[in-house]
PDB file of C-alpha atoms in Angstrom:
ATOM      1  CA  UNK F  27      10.657 -13.040 -14.522  1.00 78.00           C
ATOM      2  CA  UNK F  28       7.183 -13.145 -15.480  1.00 83.00           C
ATOM      3  CA  UNK F  29       5.086 -16.099 -16.220  1.00 87.00           C
ATOM      4  CA  UNK F  30       1.824 -17.999 -15.485  1.00 92.00           C
ATOM      5  CA  UNK F  31       0.837 -21.122 -14.303  1.00 93.00           C
ATOM      6  CA  UNK F  32      -1.864 -22.936 -15.468  1.00 93.00           C
ATOM      7  CA  UNK F  33      -3.422 -26.434 -14.598  1.00 86.00           C
ATOM      8  CA  UNK F  34      -3.041 -28.917 -16.794  1.00 84.00           C
ATOM      9  CA  UNK F  35      -5.333 -30.797 -18.944  1.00 84.00           C
ATOM     10  CA  UNK F  36      -7.583 -32.179 -20.470  1.00 94.00           C
ATOM     11  CA  UNK F  37     -10.288 -31.530 -18.556  1.00 96.00           C
ATOM     12  CA  UNK F  38     -13.334 -33.183 -19.502  1.00 97.00           C
ATOM     13  CA  UNK F  39     -16.909 -32.285 -18.268  1.00 97.00           C
ATOM     14  CA  UNK F  40     -20.832 -33.150 -18.776  1.00 97.00           C
ATOM     15  CA  UNK F  41     -22.621 -30.569 -20.513  1.00 97.00           C
ATOM     16  CA  UNK F  42     -24.291 -28.061 -17.123  1.00 96.00           C
ATOM     17  CA  UNK F  43     -21.194 -28.664 -15.048  1.00 97.00           C
ATOM     18  CA  UNK F  44     -19.343 -26.090 -13.401  1.00 97.00           C
ATOM     19  CA  UNK F  45     -16.030 -25.568 -14.508  1.00 97.00           C
ATOM     20  CA  UNK F  46     -12.953 -24.516 -13.048  1.00 97.00           C
ATOM     21  CA  UNK F  47      -9.130 -23.860 -14.192  1.00 97.00           C
ATOM     22  CA  UNK F  48      -7.005 -22.570 -11.656  1.00 97.00           C
ATOM     23  CA  UNK F  49      -4.063 -20.192 -12.850  1.00 97.00           C
ATOM     24  CA  UNK F  50      -1.488 -18.178 -11.052  1.00 97.00           C
ATOM     25  CA  UNK F  51       1.293 -15.488 -11.303  1.00 95.00           C
ATOM     26  CA  UNK F  52       5.094 -14.588 -10.990  1.00 93.00           C
ATOM     27  CA  UNK F  53       5.370 -10.743 -11.955  1.00 89.00           C
ATOM     28  CA  UNK F  54       6.987  -7.590 -10.921  1.00 82.00           C
ATOM     29  CA  UNK F  55       4.678  -4.538 -11.111  1.00 79.00           C
ATOM     30  CA  UNK F  56       1.117  -4.871 -10.894  1.00 81.00           C
ATOM     31  CA  UNK F  57       0.322  -6.834 -14.264  1.00 88.00           C
ATOM     32  CA  UNK F  58      -3.031  -6.810 -15.914  1.00 89.00           C
ATOM     33  CA  UNK F  59      -5.032 -10.539 -16.575  1.00 92.00           C
ATOM     34  CA  UNK F  60      -6.390 -12.291 -19.839  1.00 93.00           C
ATOM     35  CA  UNK F  61      -8.144 -15.094 -20.564  1.00 96.00           C
ATOM     36  CA  UNK F  62      -7.580 -16.084 -24.246  1.00 95.00           C
ATOM     37  CA  UNK F  63      -9.511 -18.935 -25.587  1.00 96.00           C
ATOM     38  CA  UNK F  64      -8.643 -21.103 -28.680  1.00 94.00           C
ATOM     39  CA  UNK F  65     -11.083 -22.805 -30.950  1.00 93.00           C
ATOM     40  CA  UNK F  66     -10.363 -25.840 -33.293  1.00 87.00           C
ATOM     41  CA  UNK F  67      -8.741 -24.165 -35.909  1.00 82.00           C
ATOM     42  CA  UNK F  68      -8.715 -20.674 -35.035  1.00 85.00           C
ATOM     43  CA  UNK F  69      -6.682 -18.196 -33.222  1.00 87.00           C
ATOM     44  CA  UNK F  70      -7.012 -16.737 -29.487  1.00 92.00           C
ATOM     45  CA  UNK F  71      -9.456 -14.453 -28.936  1.00 92.00           C
ATOM     46  CA  UNK F  72      -9.676 -12.432 -25.534  1.00 92.00           C
ATOM     47  CA  UNK F  73     -12.561 -14.089 -23.342  1.00 96.00           C
ATOM     48  CA  UNK F  74     -12.201 -11.801 -20.352  1.00 95.00           C
ATOM     49  CA  UNK F  75      -9.720  -9.662 -18.398  1.00 93.00           C
ATOM     50  CA  UNK F  76      -9.152  -7.379 -15.828  1.00 93.00           C
ATOM     51  CA  UNK F  77      -6.685  -4.463 -14.908  1.00 88.00           C
ATOM     52  CA  UNK F  78      -6.070  -4.162 -11.405  1.00 88.00           C
ATOM     53  CA  UNK F  79      -6.810  -6.216  -8.130  1.00 92.00           C
ATOM     54  CA  UNK F  80     -10.226  -7.156  -7.107  1.00 94.00           C
ATOM     55  CA  UNK F  81     -11.345  -6.704 -10.705  1.00 94.00           C
ATOM     56  CA  UNK F  82     -13.720  -9.259 -12.179  1.00 97.00           C
ATOM     57  CA  UNK F  83     -13.693 -10.019 -15.140  1.00 96.00           C
ATOM     58  CA  UNK F  84     -16.874 -11.815 -17.032  1.00 97.00           C
ATOM     59  CA  UNK F  85     -18.061 -12.335 -20.976  1.00 97.00           C
ATOM     60  CA  UNK F  86     -19.739 -15.302 -22.010  1.00 95.00           C
ATOM     61  CA  UNK F  87     -20.737 -16.741 -18.272  1.00 97.00           C
ATOM     62  CA  UNK F  88     -16.834 -17.238 -17.628  1.00 98.00           C
ATOM     63  CA  UNK F  89     -15.403 -15.144 -14.865  1.00 98.00           C
ATOM     64  CA  UNK F  90     -12.420 -14.797 -13.300  1.00 98.00           C
ATOM     65  CA  UNK F  91     -11.395 -12.574 -10.607  1.00 98.00           C
ATOM     66  CA  UNK F  92      -7.311 -10.438  -9.598  1.00 96.00           C
ATOM     67  CA  UNK F  93      -6.508 -11.621  -6.792  1.00 96.00           C
ATOM     68  CA  UNK F  94      -3.373  -9.542  -6.046  1.00 93.00           C
ATOM     69  CA  UNK F  95      -3.194 -11.538  -2.029  1.00 94.00           C
ATOM     70  CA  UNK F  96      -3.012 -15.399  -4.149  1.00 95.00           C
ATOM     71  CA  UNK F  97      -1.554 -14.084  -7.513  1.00 95.00           C
ATOM     72  CA  UNK F  98      -4.265 -15.526  -9.135  1.00 97.00           C
ATOM     73  CA  UNK F  99      -6.910 -15.581 -11.695  1.00 97.00           C
ATOM     74  CA  UNK F 100      -9.098 -18.637 -11.764  1.00 98.00           C
ATOM     75  CA  UNK F 101     -11.085 -18.935 -14.571  1.00 98.00           C
ATOM     76  CA  UNK F 102     -15.336 -20.279 -13.699  1.00 98.00           C
ATOM     77  CA  UNK F 103     -17.769 -20.923 -15.602  1.00 98.00           C
ATOM     78  CA  UNK F 104     -21.103 -21.898 -13.344  1.00 97.00           C
ATOM     79  CA  UNK F 105     -23.138 -24.518 -16.171  1.00 96.00           C
ATOM     80  CA  UNK F 106     -20.250 -25.241 -19.557  1.00 97.00           C
ATOM     81  CA  UNK F 107     -22.168 -25.945 -22.959  1.00 97.00           C
ATOM     82  CA  UNK F 108     -20.883 -28.370 -25.713  1.00 97.00           C
ATOM     83  CA  UNK F 109     -19.481 -25.158 -27.354  1.00 96.00           C
ATOM     84  CA  UNK F 110     -17.360 -24.469 -24.730  1.00 97.00           C
ATOM     85  CA  UNK F 111     -15.155 -26.734 -25.756  1.00 97.00           C
ATOM     86  CA  UNK F 112     -11.549 -25.387 -26.762  1.00 96.00           C
ATOM     87  CA  UNK F 113      -8.119 -24.325 -25.461  1.00 95.00           C
ATOM     88  CA  UNK F 114      -7.956 -21.490 -22.845  1.00 96.00           C
ATOM     89  CA  UNK F 115      -5.103 -19.619 -21.892  1.00 95.00           C
ATOM     90  CA  UNK F 116      -3.794 -17.358 -19.039  1.00 95.00           C
ATOM     91  CA  UNK F 117      -1.475 -15.102 -20.001  1.00 93.00           C
ATOM     92  CA  UNK F 118      -0.282 -11.622 -17.814  1.00 90.00           C
ATOM     93  CA  UNK F 119       0.470  -8.473 -19.689  1.00 86.00           C
ATOM     94  CA  UNK F 120       3.399  -6.440 -18.267  1.00 74.00           C
ATOM     95  CA  UNK F 121       2.051  -3.118 -17.222  1.00 65.00           C
ATOM     96  CA  UNK F 122       5.156  -1.248 -17.244  1.00 56.00           C
ATOM     97  CA  UNK F 123       5.419  -0.172 -21.097  1.00 50.00           C
ATOM     98  CA  UNK F 124       6.746  -3.254 -22.649  1.00 53.00           C
ATOM     99  CA  UNK F 125       3.317  -4.429 -22.866  1.00 64.00           C
ATOM    100  CA  UNK F 126       4.568  -8.576 -23.709  1.00 76.00           C
ATOM    101  CA  UNK F 127       2.091 -11.033 -23.175  1.00 84.00           C
ATOM    102  CA  UNK F 128       3.449 -13.797 -21.053  1.00 86.00           C
ATOM    103  CA  UNK F 129       0.870 -16.982 -21.567  1.00 89.00           C
ATOM    104  CA  UNK F 130       0.158 -20.068 -20.021  1.00 90.00           C
ATOM    105  CA  UNK F 131       0.860 -23.662 -21.577  1.00 90.00           C
ATOM    106  CA  UNK F 132      -3.042 -23.308 -22.086  1.00 92.00           C
ATOM    107  CA  UNK F 133      -6.003 -26.101 -20.955  1.00 94.00           C
ATOM    108  CA  UNK F 134      -8.107 -27.905 -23.248  1.00 94.00           C
ATOM    109  CA  UNK F 135     -11.625 -28.438 -22.556  1.00 97.00           C
ATOM    110  CA  UNK F 136     -14.166 -31.033 -23.912  1.00 97.00           C
ATOM    111  CA  UNK F 137     -17.529 -30.831 -23.188  1.00 97.00           C
ATOM    112  CA  UNK F 138     -19.984 -33.651 -23.031  1.00 97.00           C
ATOM    113  CA  UNK F 139     -23.734 -33.705 -24.060  1.00 94.00           C
TER     114      UNK F 139
ATOM    115  CA  UNK X  11     -11.757  -9.062 -44.835  1.00 57.00           C
ATOM    116  CA  UNK X  12     -11.481  -7.857 -41.120  1.00 71.00           C
ATOM    117  CA  UNK X  13      -9.767  -8.495 -38.368  1.00 91.00           C
ATOM    118  CA  UNK X  14      -6.307 -10.282 -38.552  1.00 95.00           C
ATOM    119  CA  UNK X  15      -5.797 -12.854 -41.794  1.00 95.00           C
ATOM    120  CA  UNK X  16      -2.908 -15.435 -41.774  1.00 96.00           C
ATOM    121  CA  UNK X  17      -1.775 -16.820 -45.196  1.00 97.00           C
ATOM    122  CA  UNK X  18      -1.165 -20.012 -45.843  1.00 97.00           C
ATOM    123  CA  UNK X  19      -3.149 -21.867 -43.183  1.00 95.00           C
ATOM    124  CA  UNK X  20      -1.005 -25.045 -44.241  1.00 96.00           C
ATOM    125  CA  UNK X  21       2.177 -25.267 -45.689  1.00 96.00           C
ATOM    126  CA  UNK X  22       4.700 -27.850 -45.864  1.00 95.00           C
ATOM    127  CA  UNK X  23       8.535 -27.568 -46.643  1.00 92.00           C
ATOM    128  CA  UNK X  24      11.649 -29.460 -46.740  1.00 90.00           C
ATOM    129  CA  UNK X  25      14.339 -27.994 -44.623  1.00 88.00           C
ATOM    130  CA  UNK X  26      16.066 -26.503 -47.547  1.00 88.00           C
ATOM    131  CA  UNK X  27      13.358 -24.617 -49.273  1.00 88.00           C
ATOM    132  CA  UNK X  28      12.611 -21.515 -49.075  1.00 93.00           C
ATOM    133  CA  UNK X  29       9.072 -19.890 -47.581  1.00 95.00           C
ATOM    134  CA  UNK X  30       7.186 -16.975 -46.079  1.00 97.00           C
ATOM    135  CA  UNK X  31       4.753 -16.418 -44.270  1.00 98.00           C
ATOM    136  CA  UNK X  32       1.981 -13.703 -44.007  1.00 98.00           C
ATOM    137  CA  UNK X  33      -0.100 -11.823 -42.490  1.00 98.00           C
ATOM    138  CA  UNK X  34      -2.633  -8.785 -42.933  1.00 97.00           C
ATOM    139  CA  UNK X  35      -4.448  -7.142 -40.126  1.00 96.00           C
ATOM    140  CA  UNK X  36      -7.551  -4.924 -41.207  1.00 93.00           C
ATOM    141  CA  UNK X  37      -7.975  -2.779 -37.721  1.00 92.00           C
ATOM    142  CA  UNK X  38      -6.014   0.113 -38.090  1.00 91.00           C
ATOM    143  CA  UNK X  39      -3.200  -1.498 -35.421  1.00 90.00           C
ATOM    144  CA  UNK X  40       0.080   0.504 -34.835  1.00 88.00           C
ATOM    145  CA  UNK X  41       1.809  -3.494 -33.630  1.00 90.00           C
ATOM    146  CA  UNK X  42       1.839  -6.872 -34.749  1.00 92.00           C
ATOM    147  CA  UNK X  43       3.442  -9.636 -33.608  1.00 93.00           C
ATOM    148  CA  UNK X  44       4.474 -13.422 -34.442  1.00 95.00           C
ATOM    149  CA  UNK X  45       3.993 -15.905 -31.679  1.00 95.00           C
ATOM    150  CA  UNK X  46       5.623 -19.950 -32.375  1.00 95.00           C
ATOM    151  CA  UNK X  47       2.983 -22.333 -31.233  1.00 92.00           C
ATOM    152  CA  UNK X  48       3.716 -25.786 -30.265  1.00 89.00           C
ATOM    153  CA  UNK X  49       2.360 -28.526 -28.090  1.00 82.00           C
ATOM    154  CA  UNK X  50       2.672 -28.206 -24.544  1.00 75.00           C
ATOM    155  CA  UNK X  51       4.144 -25.347 -24.400  1.00 82.00           C
ATOM    156  CA  UNK X  52       3.485 -21.498 -23.434  1.00 81.00           C
ATOM    157  CA  UNK X  53       3.021 -19.318 -26.368  1.00 87.00           C
ATOM    158  CA  UNK X  54       6.816 -17.879 -27.362  1.00 90.00           C
ATOM    159  CA  UNK X  55       7.121 -14.729 -28.618  1.00 90.00           C
ATOM    160  CA  UNK X  56       9.214 -14.425 -31.554  1.00 94.00           C
ATOM    161  CA  UNK X  57       8.941 -10.529 -33.049  1.00 93.00           C
ATOM    162  CA  UNK X  58       7.339  -7.218 -32.520  1.00 90.00           C
ATOM    163  CA  UNK X  59       7.000  -4.689 -34.967  1.00 90.00           C
ATOM    164  CA  UNK X  60       5.780  -1.433 -33.632  1.00 85.00           C
ATOM    165  CA  UNK X  61       4.748   1.287 -36.237  1.00 81.00           C
ATOM    166  CA  UNK X  62       6.844  -0.775 -38.723  1.00 79.00           C
ATOM    167  CA  UNK X  63       9.978  -0.648 -36.503  1.00 81.00           C
ATOM    168  CA  UNK X  64      11.678  -3.929 -34.992  1.00 82.00           C
ATOM    169  CA  UNK X  65      11.173  -3.622 -30.915  1.00 80.00           C
ATOM    170  CA  UNK X  66      11.487  -7.616 -29.495  1.00 78.00           C
ATOM    171  CA  UNK X  67      13.243 -10.442 -31.120  1.00 78.00           C
ATOM    172  CA  UNK X  68      13.340 -12.569 -29.042  1.00 78.00           C
ATOM    173  CA  UNK X  69      16.621 -15.245 -29.847  1.00 85.00           C
ATOM    174  CA  UNK X  70      14.763 -15.773 -32.587  1.00 92.00           C
ATOM    175  CA  UNK X  71      17.057 -18.131 -34.707  1.00 93.00           C
ATOM    176  CA  UNK X  72      18.313 -16.198 -38.391  1.00 92.00           C
ATOM    177  CA  UNK X  73      16.451 -18.911 -39.887  1.00 94.00           C
ATOM    178  CA  UNK X  74      13.666 -16.784 -39.355  1.00 96.00           C
ATOM    179  CA  UNK X  75      13.232 -13.566 -41.031  1.00 95.00           C
ATOM    180  CA  UNK X  76      10.948 -10.660 -40.595  1.00 95.00           C
ATOM    181  CA  UNK X  77       9.837  -7.987 -42.233  1.00 95.00           C
ATOM    182  CA  UNK X  78       7.222  -5.402 -41.716  1.00 94.00           C
ATOM    183  CA  UNK X  79       7.020  -3.037 -44.736  1.00 94.00           C
ATOM    184  CA  UNK X  80       3.911  -1.379 -43.369  1.00 92.00           C
ATOM    185  CA  UNK X  81       1.596  -1.169 -40.208  1.00 89.00           C
ATOM    186  CA  UNK X  82      -0.953  -3.520 -41.846  1.00 94.00           C
ATOM    187  CA  UNK X  83       1.602  -6.462 -42.985  1.00 96.00           C
ATOM    188  CA  UNK X  84       3.801  -8.302 -41.454  1.00 96.00           C
ATOM    189  CA  UNK X  85       6.132 -11.706 -42.957  1.00 97.00           C
ATOM    190  CA  UNK X  86       8.185 -14.046 -41.474  1.00 97.00           C
ATOM    191  CA  UNK X  87       9.999 -15.507 -44.241  1.00 97.00           C
ATOM    192  CA  UNK X  88      11.690 -19.325 -43.644  1.00 96.00           C
ATOM    193  CA  UNK X  89      14.843 -20.867 -44.807  1.00 94.00           C
ATOM    194  CA  UNK X  90      16.834 -23.824 -43.990  1.00 93.00           C
ATOM    195  CA  UNK X  91      14.568 -24.741 -41.023  1.00 93.00           C
ATOM    196  CA  UNK X  92      14.592 -27.893 -39.095  1.00 94.00           C
ATOM    197  CA  UNK X  93      11.984 -30.539 -37.984  1.00 93.00           C
ATOM    198  CA  UNK X  94      11.351 -28.879 -34.811  1.00 93.00           C
ATOM    199  CA  UNK X  95      10.405 -25.308 -36.427  1.00 95.00           C
ATOM    200  CA  UNK X  96       7.460 -27.331 -37.419  1.00 95.00           C
ATOM    201  CA  UNK X  97       4.269 -25.430 -35.409  1.00 95.00           C
ATOM    202  CA  UNK X  98       1.704 -23.006 -35.426  1.00 95.00           C
ATOM    203  CA  UNK X  99       2.891 -19.517 -35.933  1.00 97.00           C
ATOM    204  CA  UNK X 100       0.189 -16.935 -35.025  1.00 96.00           C
ATOM    205  CA  UNK X 101       0.444 -13.504 -35.906  1.00 96.00           C
ATOM    206  CA  UNK X 102      -1.454 -10.581 -33.832  1.00 94.00           C
ATOM    207  CA  UNK X 103      -1.886  -7.343 -33.637  1.00 92.00           C
ATOM    208  CA  UNK X 104      -2.613  -4.619 -31.221  1.00 89.00           C
ATOM    209  CA  UNK X 105      -3.929  -0.819 -31.147  1.00 85.00           C
ATOM    210  CA  UNK X 106      -0.289   0.560 -29.826  1.00 72.00           C
ATOM    211  CA  UNK X 107       2.701  -1.490 -28.465  1.00 53.00           C
ATOM    212  CA  UNK X 108       3.496   0.836 -25.279  1.00 54.00           C
ATOM    213  CA  UNK X 109       1.446   0.193 -21.409  1.00 53.00           C
ATOM    214  CA  UNK X 110      -2.053  -0.194 -20.696  1.00 56.00           C
ATOM    215  CA  UNK X 111      -3.734  -3.424 -21.719  1.00 60.00           C
ATOM    216  CA  UNK X 112      -3.975  -3.053 -25.056  1.00 70.00           C
ATOM    217  CA  UNK X 113      -5.923  -6.314 -26.154  1.00 81.00           C
ATOM    218  CA  UNK X 114      -3.489  -8.632 -28.789  1.00 88.00           C
ATOM    219  CA  UNK X 115      -6.069 -10.074 -31.806  1.00 90.00           C
ATOM    220  CA  UNK X 116      -4.652 -13.006 -33.034  1.00 93.00           C
ATOM    221  CA  UNK X 117      -4.782 -14.403 -36.569  1.00 94.00           C
ATOM    222  CA  UNK X 118      -5.915 -18.470 -37.135  1.00 93.00           C
ATOM    223  CA  UNK X 119      -2.378 -19.028 -37.461  1.00 94.00           C
ATOM    224  CA  UNK X 120      -0.305 -21.066 -40.504  1.00 96.00           C
ATOM    225  CA  UNK X 121      -0.152 -24.805 -39.723  1.00 95.00           C
ATOM    226  CA  UNK X 122       3.836 -25.276 -40.678  1.00 96.00           C
ATOM    227  CA  UNK X 123       5.452 -28.895 -41.163  1.00 95.00           C
ATOM    228  CA  UNK X 124       9.083 -29.529 -41.555  1.00 94.00           C
ATOM    229  CA  UNK X 125       9.916 -32.528 -42.984  1.00 92.00           C
TER     230      UNK X 125
END
């Protein structure tokens, strides 16, 4: 079945460091891919998405490219800020009609000044 | 209120209690979802409603009983829960159920502790 595997955290970085959070997926068909972010005490918010191969999603300085050949959707940011501290979830959506979201386990990022 | 709201934000209950979680969405969406978020586990989809009809029940124990009286409101009735049911329960909504990449909007969750 469809599933997502993302790197386990926690990840601790200094401010302005480069961030990569790895995400790979298993799916039949052609899923849409998402990164959601959960700030402390809040629900999940969509950070970015990509709906087909080679698409790049971007938002708030974060980017991820849909790589069909490696079944990956790694999240990157060139220079993290303290305010980026949160839990990041990779997810995929079955395009076949059910529109279920399959989430990874989440990666906690802490950015220190 | 805007977006997706959930009440209560925190709930502590004994195993013999009956309680309900409430979710309300102010986005005009037609699909609503309940998820369970436990530490170190992926989000688990519990129930899905589309136009008030339940379209998915992911083998959830009967001690969890959902109710969707209209497209804006979703309840999760809890009865004789177990300590392992302690988790963050998240509600979400989306514009429509089937097809495409309809973004799901999440509420802040209810932190449930079962004693």
